[in-house]
Short mmCIF file of N, CA and C in Angstrom, two decimals:
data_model
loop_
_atom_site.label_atom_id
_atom_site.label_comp_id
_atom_site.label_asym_id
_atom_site.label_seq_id
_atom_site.Cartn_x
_atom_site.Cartn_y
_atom_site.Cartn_z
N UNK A 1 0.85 -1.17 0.00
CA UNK A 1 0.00 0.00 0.00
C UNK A 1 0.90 1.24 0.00
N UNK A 2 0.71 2.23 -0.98
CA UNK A 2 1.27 3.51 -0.64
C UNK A 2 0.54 4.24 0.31
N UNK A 3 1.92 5.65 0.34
CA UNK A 3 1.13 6.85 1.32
C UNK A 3 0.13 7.01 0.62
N UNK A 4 -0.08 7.81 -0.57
CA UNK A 4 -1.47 8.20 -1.31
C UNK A 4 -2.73 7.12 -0.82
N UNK A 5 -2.22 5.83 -1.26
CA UNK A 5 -3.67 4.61 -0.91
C UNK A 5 -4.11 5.02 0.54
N UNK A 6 -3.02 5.47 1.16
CA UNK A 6 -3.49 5.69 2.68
C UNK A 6 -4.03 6.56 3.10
N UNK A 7 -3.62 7.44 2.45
CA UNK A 7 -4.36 9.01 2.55
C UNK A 7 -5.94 8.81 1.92
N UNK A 8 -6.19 8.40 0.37
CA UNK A 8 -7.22 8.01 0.02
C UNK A 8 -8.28 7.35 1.33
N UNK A 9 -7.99 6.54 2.22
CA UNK A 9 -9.00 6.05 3.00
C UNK A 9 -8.63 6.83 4.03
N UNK A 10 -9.69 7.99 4.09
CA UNK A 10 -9.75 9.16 5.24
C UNK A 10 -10.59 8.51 6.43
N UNK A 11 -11.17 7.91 6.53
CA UNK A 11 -11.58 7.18 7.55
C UNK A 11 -10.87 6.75 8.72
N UNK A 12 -9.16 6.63 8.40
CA UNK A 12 -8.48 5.74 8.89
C UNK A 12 -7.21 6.77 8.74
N UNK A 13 -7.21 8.20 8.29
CA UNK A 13 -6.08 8.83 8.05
C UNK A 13 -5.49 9.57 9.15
N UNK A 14 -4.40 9.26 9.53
CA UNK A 14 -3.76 9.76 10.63
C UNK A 14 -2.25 10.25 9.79
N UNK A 15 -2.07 11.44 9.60
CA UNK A 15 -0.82 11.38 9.63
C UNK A 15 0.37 11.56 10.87
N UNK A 16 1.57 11.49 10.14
CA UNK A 16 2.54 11.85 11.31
C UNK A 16 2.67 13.09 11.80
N UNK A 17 2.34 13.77 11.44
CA UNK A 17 1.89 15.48 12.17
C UNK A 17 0.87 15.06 13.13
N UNK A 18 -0.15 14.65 12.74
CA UNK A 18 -1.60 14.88 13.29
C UNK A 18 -2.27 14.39 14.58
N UNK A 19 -3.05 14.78 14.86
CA UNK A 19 -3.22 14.30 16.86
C UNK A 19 -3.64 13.41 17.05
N UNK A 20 -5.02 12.92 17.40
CA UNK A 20 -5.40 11.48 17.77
C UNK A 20 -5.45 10.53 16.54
N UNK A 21 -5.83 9.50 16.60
CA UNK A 21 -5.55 8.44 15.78
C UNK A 21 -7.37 8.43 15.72
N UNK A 22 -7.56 8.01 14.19
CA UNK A 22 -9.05 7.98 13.55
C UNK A 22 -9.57 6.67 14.65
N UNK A 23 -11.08 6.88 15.12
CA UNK A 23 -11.50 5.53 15.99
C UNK A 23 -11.52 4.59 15.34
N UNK A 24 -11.62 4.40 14.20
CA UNK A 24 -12.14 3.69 12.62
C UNK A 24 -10.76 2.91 12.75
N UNK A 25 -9.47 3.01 12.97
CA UNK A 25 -8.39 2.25 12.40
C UNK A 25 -8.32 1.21 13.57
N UNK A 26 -7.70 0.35 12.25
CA UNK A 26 -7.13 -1.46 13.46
C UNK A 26 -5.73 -1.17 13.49
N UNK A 27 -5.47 -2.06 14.44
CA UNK A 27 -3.99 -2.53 14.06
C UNK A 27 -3.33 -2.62 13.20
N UNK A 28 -3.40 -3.83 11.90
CA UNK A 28 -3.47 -3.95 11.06
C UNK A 28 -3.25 -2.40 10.39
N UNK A 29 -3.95 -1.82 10.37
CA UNK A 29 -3.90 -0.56 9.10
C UNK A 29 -2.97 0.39 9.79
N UNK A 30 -2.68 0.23 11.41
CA UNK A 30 -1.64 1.27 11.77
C UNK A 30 -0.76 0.16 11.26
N UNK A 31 -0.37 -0.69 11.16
CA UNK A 31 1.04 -1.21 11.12
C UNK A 31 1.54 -1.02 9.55
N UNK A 32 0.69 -0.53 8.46
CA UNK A 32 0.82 -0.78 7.44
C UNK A 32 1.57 1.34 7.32
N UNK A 33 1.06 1.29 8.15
CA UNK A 33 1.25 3.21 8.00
C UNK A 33 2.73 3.51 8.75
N UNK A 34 2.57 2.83 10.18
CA UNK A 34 4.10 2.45 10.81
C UNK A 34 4.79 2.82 9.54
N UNK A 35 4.67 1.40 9.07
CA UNK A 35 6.00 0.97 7.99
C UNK A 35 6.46 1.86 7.05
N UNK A 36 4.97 2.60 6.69
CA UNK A 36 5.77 3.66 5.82
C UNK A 36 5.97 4.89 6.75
N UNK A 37 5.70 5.79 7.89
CA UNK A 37 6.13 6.17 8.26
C UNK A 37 8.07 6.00 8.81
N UNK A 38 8.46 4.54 9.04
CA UNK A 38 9.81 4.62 9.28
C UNK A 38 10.51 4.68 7.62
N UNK A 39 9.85 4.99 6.80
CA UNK A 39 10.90 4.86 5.51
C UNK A 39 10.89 6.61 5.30
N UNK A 40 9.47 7.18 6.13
CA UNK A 40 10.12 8.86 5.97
C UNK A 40 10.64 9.32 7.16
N UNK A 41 11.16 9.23 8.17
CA UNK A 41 11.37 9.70 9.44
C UNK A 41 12.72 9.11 9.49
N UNK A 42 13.50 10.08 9.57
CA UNK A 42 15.64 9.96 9.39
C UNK A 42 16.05 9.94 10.86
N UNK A 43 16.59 9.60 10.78
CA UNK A 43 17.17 9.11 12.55
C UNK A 43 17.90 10.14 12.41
N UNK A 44 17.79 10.92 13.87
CA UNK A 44 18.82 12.10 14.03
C UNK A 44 20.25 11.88 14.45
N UNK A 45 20.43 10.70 14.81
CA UNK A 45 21.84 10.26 15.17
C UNK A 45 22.42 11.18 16.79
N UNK A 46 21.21 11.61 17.03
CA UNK A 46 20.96 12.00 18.83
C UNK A 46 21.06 10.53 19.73
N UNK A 47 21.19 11.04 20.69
CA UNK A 47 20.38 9.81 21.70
C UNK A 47 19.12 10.51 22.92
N UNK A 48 18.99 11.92 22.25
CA UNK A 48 17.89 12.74 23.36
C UNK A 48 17.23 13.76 22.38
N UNK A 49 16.31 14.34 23.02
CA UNK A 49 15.55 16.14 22.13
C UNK A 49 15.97 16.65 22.69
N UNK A 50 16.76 17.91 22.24
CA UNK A 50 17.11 19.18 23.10
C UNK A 50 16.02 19.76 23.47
N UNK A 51 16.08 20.42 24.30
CA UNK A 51 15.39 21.41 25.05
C UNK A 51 16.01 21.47 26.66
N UNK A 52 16.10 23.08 26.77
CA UNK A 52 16.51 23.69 28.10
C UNK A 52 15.97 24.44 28.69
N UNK A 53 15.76 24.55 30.03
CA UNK A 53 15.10 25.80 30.67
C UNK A 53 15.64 26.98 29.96
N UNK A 54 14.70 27.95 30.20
CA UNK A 54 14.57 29.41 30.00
C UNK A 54 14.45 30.11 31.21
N UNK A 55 15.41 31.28 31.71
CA UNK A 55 14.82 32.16 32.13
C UNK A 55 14.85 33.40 32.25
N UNK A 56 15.28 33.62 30.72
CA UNK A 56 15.35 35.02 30.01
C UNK A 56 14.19 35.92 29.95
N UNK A 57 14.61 37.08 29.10
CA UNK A 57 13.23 38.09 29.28
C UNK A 57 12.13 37.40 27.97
N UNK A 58 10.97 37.64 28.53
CA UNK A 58 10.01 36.51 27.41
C UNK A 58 9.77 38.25 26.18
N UNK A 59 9.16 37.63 24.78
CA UNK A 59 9.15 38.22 23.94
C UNK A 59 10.27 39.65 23.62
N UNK A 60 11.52 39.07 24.08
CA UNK A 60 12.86 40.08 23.42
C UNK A 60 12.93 41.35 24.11
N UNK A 61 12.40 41.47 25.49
CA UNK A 61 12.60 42.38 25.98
C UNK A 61 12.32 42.39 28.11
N UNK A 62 12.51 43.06 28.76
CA UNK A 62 12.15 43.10 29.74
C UNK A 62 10.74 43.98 30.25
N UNK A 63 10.01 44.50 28.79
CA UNK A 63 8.95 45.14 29.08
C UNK A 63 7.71 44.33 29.75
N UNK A 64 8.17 42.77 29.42
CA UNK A 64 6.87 42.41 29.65
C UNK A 64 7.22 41.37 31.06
N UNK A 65 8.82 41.62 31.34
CA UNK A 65 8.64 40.44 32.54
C UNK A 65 9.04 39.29 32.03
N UNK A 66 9.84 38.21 32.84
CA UNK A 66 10.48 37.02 32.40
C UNK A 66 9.61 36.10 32.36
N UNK A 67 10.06 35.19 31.59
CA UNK A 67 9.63 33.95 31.51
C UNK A 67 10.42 32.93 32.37
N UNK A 68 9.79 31.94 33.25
CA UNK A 68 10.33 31.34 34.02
C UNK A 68 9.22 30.08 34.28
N UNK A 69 10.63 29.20 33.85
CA UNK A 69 9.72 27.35 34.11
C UNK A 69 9.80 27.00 32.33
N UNK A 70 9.28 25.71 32.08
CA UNK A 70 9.40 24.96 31.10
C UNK A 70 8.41 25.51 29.92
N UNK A 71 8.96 26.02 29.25
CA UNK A 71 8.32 25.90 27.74
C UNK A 71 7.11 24.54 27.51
N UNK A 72 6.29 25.05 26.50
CA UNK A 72 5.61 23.68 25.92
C UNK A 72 6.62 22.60 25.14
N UNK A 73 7.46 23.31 24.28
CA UNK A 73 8.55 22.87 24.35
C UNK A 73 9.66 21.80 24.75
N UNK A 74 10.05 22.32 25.69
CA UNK A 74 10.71 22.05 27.05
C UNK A 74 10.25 20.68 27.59
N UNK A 75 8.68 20.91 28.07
CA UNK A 75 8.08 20.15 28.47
C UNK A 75 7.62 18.64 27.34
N UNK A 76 7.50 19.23 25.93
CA UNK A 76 7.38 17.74 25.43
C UNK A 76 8.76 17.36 24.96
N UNK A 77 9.44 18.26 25.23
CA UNK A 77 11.20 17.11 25.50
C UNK A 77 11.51 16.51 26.18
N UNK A 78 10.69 17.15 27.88
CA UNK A 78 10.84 15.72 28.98
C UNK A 78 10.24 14.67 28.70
N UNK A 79 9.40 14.93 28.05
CA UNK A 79 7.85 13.12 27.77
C UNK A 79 8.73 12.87 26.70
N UNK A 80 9.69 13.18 25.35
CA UNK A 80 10.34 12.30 24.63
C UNK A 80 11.33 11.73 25.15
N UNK A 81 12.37 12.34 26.10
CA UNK A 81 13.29 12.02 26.55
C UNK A 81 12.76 11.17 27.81
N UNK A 82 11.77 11.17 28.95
CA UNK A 82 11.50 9.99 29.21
C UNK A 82 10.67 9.04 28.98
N UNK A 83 10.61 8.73 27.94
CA UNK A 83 9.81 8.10 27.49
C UNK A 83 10.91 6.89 26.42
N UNK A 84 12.12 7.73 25.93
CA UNK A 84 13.42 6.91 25.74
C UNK A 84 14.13 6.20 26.74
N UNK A 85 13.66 6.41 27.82
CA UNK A 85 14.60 5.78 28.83
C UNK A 85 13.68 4.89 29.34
N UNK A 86 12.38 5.10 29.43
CA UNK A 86 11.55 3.72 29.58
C UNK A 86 11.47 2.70 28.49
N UNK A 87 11.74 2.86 27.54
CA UNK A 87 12.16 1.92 26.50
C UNK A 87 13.04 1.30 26.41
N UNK A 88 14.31 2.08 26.47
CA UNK A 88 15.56 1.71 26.31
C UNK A 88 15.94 0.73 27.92
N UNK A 89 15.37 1.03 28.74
CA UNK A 89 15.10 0.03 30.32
C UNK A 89 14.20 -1.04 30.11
N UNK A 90 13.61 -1.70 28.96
CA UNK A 90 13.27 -2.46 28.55
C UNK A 90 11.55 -2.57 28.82
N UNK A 91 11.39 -1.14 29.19
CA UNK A 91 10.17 -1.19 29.58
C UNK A 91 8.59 -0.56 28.55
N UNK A 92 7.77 -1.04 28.74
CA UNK A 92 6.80 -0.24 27.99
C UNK A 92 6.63 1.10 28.59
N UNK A 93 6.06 1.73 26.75
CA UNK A 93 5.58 3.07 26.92
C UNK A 93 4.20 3.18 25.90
N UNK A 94 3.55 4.58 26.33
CA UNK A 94 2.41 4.37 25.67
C UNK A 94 2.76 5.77 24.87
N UNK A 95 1.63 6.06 23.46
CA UNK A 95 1.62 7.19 23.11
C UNK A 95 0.52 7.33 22.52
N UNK A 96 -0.11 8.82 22.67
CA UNK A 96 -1.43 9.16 21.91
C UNK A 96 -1.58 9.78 20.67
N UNK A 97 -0.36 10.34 20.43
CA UNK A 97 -0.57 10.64 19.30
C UNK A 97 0.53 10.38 18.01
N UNK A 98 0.48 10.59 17.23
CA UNK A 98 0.90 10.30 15.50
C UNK A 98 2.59 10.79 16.25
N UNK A 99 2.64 12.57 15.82
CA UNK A 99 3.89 12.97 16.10
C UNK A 99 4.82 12.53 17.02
N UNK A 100 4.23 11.61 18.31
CA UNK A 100 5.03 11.78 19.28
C UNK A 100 5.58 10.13 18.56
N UNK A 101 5.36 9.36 18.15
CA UNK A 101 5.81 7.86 17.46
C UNK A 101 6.90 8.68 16.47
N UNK A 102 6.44 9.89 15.84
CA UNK A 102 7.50 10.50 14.88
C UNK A 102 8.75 10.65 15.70
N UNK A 103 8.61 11.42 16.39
CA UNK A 103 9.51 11.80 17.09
C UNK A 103 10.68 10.87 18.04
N UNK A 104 9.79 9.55 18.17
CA UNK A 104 10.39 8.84 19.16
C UNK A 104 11.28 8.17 17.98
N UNK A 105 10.76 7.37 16.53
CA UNK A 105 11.38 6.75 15.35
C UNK A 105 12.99 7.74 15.23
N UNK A 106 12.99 9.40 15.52
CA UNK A 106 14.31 9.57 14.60
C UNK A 106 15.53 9.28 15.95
N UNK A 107 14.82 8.66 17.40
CA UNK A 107 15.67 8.20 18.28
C UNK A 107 16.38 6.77 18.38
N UNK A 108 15.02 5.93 17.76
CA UNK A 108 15.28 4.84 18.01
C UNK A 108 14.42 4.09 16.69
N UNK A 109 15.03 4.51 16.05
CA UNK A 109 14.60 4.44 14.22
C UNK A 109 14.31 2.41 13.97
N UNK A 110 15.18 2.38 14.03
CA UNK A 110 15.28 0.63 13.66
C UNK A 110 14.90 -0.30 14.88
N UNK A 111 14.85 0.41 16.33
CA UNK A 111 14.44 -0.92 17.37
C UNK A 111 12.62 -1.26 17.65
N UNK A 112 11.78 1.08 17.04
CA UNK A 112 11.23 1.17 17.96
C UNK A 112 9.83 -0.23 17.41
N UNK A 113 9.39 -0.62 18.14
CA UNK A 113 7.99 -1.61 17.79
C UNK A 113 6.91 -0.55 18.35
N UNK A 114 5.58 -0.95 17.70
CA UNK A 114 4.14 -0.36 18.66
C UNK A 114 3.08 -1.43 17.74
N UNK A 115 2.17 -0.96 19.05
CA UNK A 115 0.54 -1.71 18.34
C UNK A 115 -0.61 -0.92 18.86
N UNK A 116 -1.10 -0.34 18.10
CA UNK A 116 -2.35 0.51 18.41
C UNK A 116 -3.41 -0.14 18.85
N UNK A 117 -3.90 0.37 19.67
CA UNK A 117 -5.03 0.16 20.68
C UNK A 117 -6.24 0.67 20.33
N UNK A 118 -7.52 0.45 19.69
CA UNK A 118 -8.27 1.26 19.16
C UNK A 118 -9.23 1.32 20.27
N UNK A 119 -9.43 0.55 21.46
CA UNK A 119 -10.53 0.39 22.32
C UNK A 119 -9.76 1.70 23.16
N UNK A 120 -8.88 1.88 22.96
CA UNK A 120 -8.27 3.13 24.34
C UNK A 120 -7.81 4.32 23.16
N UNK A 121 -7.76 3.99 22.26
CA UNK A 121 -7.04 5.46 21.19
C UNK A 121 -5.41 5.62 21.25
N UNK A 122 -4.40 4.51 21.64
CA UNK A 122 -3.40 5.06 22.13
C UNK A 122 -2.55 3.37 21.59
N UNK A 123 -1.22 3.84 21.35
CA UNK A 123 -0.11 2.98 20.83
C UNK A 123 0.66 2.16 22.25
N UNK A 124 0.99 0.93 22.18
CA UNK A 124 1.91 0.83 23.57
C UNK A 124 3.30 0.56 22.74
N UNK A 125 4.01 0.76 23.24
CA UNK A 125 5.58 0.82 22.93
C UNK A 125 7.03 0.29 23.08
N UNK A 126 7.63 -0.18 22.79
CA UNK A 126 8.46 -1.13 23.04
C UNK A 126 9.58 -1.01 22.34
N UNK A 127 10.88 -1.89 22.69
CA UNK A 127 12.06 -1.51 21.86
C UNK A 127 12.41 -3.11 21.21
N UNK A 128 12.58 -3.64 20.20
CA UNK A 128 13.16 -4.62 19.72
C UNK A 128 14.95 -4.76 20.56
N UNK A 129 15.12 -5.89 20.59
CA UNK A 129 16.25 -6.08 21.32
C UNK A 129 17.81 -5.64 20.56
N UNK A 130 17.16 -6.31 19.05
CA UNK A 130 18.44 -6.13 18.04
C UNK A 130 17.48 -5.23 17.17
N UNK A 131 18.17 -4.24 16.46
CA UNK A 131 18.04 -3.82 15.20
C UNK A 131 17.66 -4.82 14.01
N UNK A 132 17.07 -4.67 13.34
CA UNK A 132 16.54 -5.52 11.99
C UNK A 132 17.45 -5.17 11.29
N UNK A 133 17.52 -6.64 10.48
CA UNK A 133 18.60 -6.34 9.33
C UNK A 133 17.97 -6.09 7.92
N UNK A 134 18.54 -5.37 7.04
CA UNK A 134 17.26 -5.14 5.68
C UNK A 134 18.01 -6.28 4.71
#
């Protein structure tokens, strides 16, 4: 199946940008989207997401008063970054949406596994032990 065939059945279209996963999709049809999602998503050759506190002046000046504490940002770099270390500890993780599977693939490109859950809306997560060989 291509991307296009996949896109064609909007019923079931989730892309990797996009937020919840259609109620309409099985397993089956996420795993077929998986697959082509890891042939577009490049491994960053990281082992984390950057992101750092801030607590500079917010919008380029001190007129309006600092910004202080975690960015949205910030904050979905802690849920990628732990969310790599519950994996990589051999443990499950869950995810709700499209991007955040994007995001987790350019970490752990070749180990990461999932299986969508359509009764809960949400992926559980796991790491293959070895890398696949092509």
């Amino acid at each position: 199946m291509t991307i296009q065939e996949l896109k064609d059945t909007m019923y079931v279209y989730t892309s990797p940008g996009s937020a919840a996963p259609s109620v309409h999709m099985t397993d089956a049809q996420w795993q077929q989207k998986f697959r082509l999602m890891k042939q577009t998503v490049r491994p960053s050759g990281q082992k984390r997401m950057s992101g750092s506190y801030t607590s500079g002046p917010a919008y380029g000046g001190s007129r309006y008063g600092t910004y202080d504490g975690a960015t949205n940002w910030q904050t979905y770099a802690l849920y990628i970054n732990d969310t790599l270390s519950q994996l990589r500890a051999k443990e499950t993780a869950y995810a709700w949406f499209t991007y955040q599977i994007r995001d987790l693939l350019s970490y752990e490109h070749d180990r990461l596994c999932s299986r969508y859950c359509p009764q809960d809306r949400m992926w559980v997560l796991w790491l293959e032990d070895r890398p696949r060989q092509s």
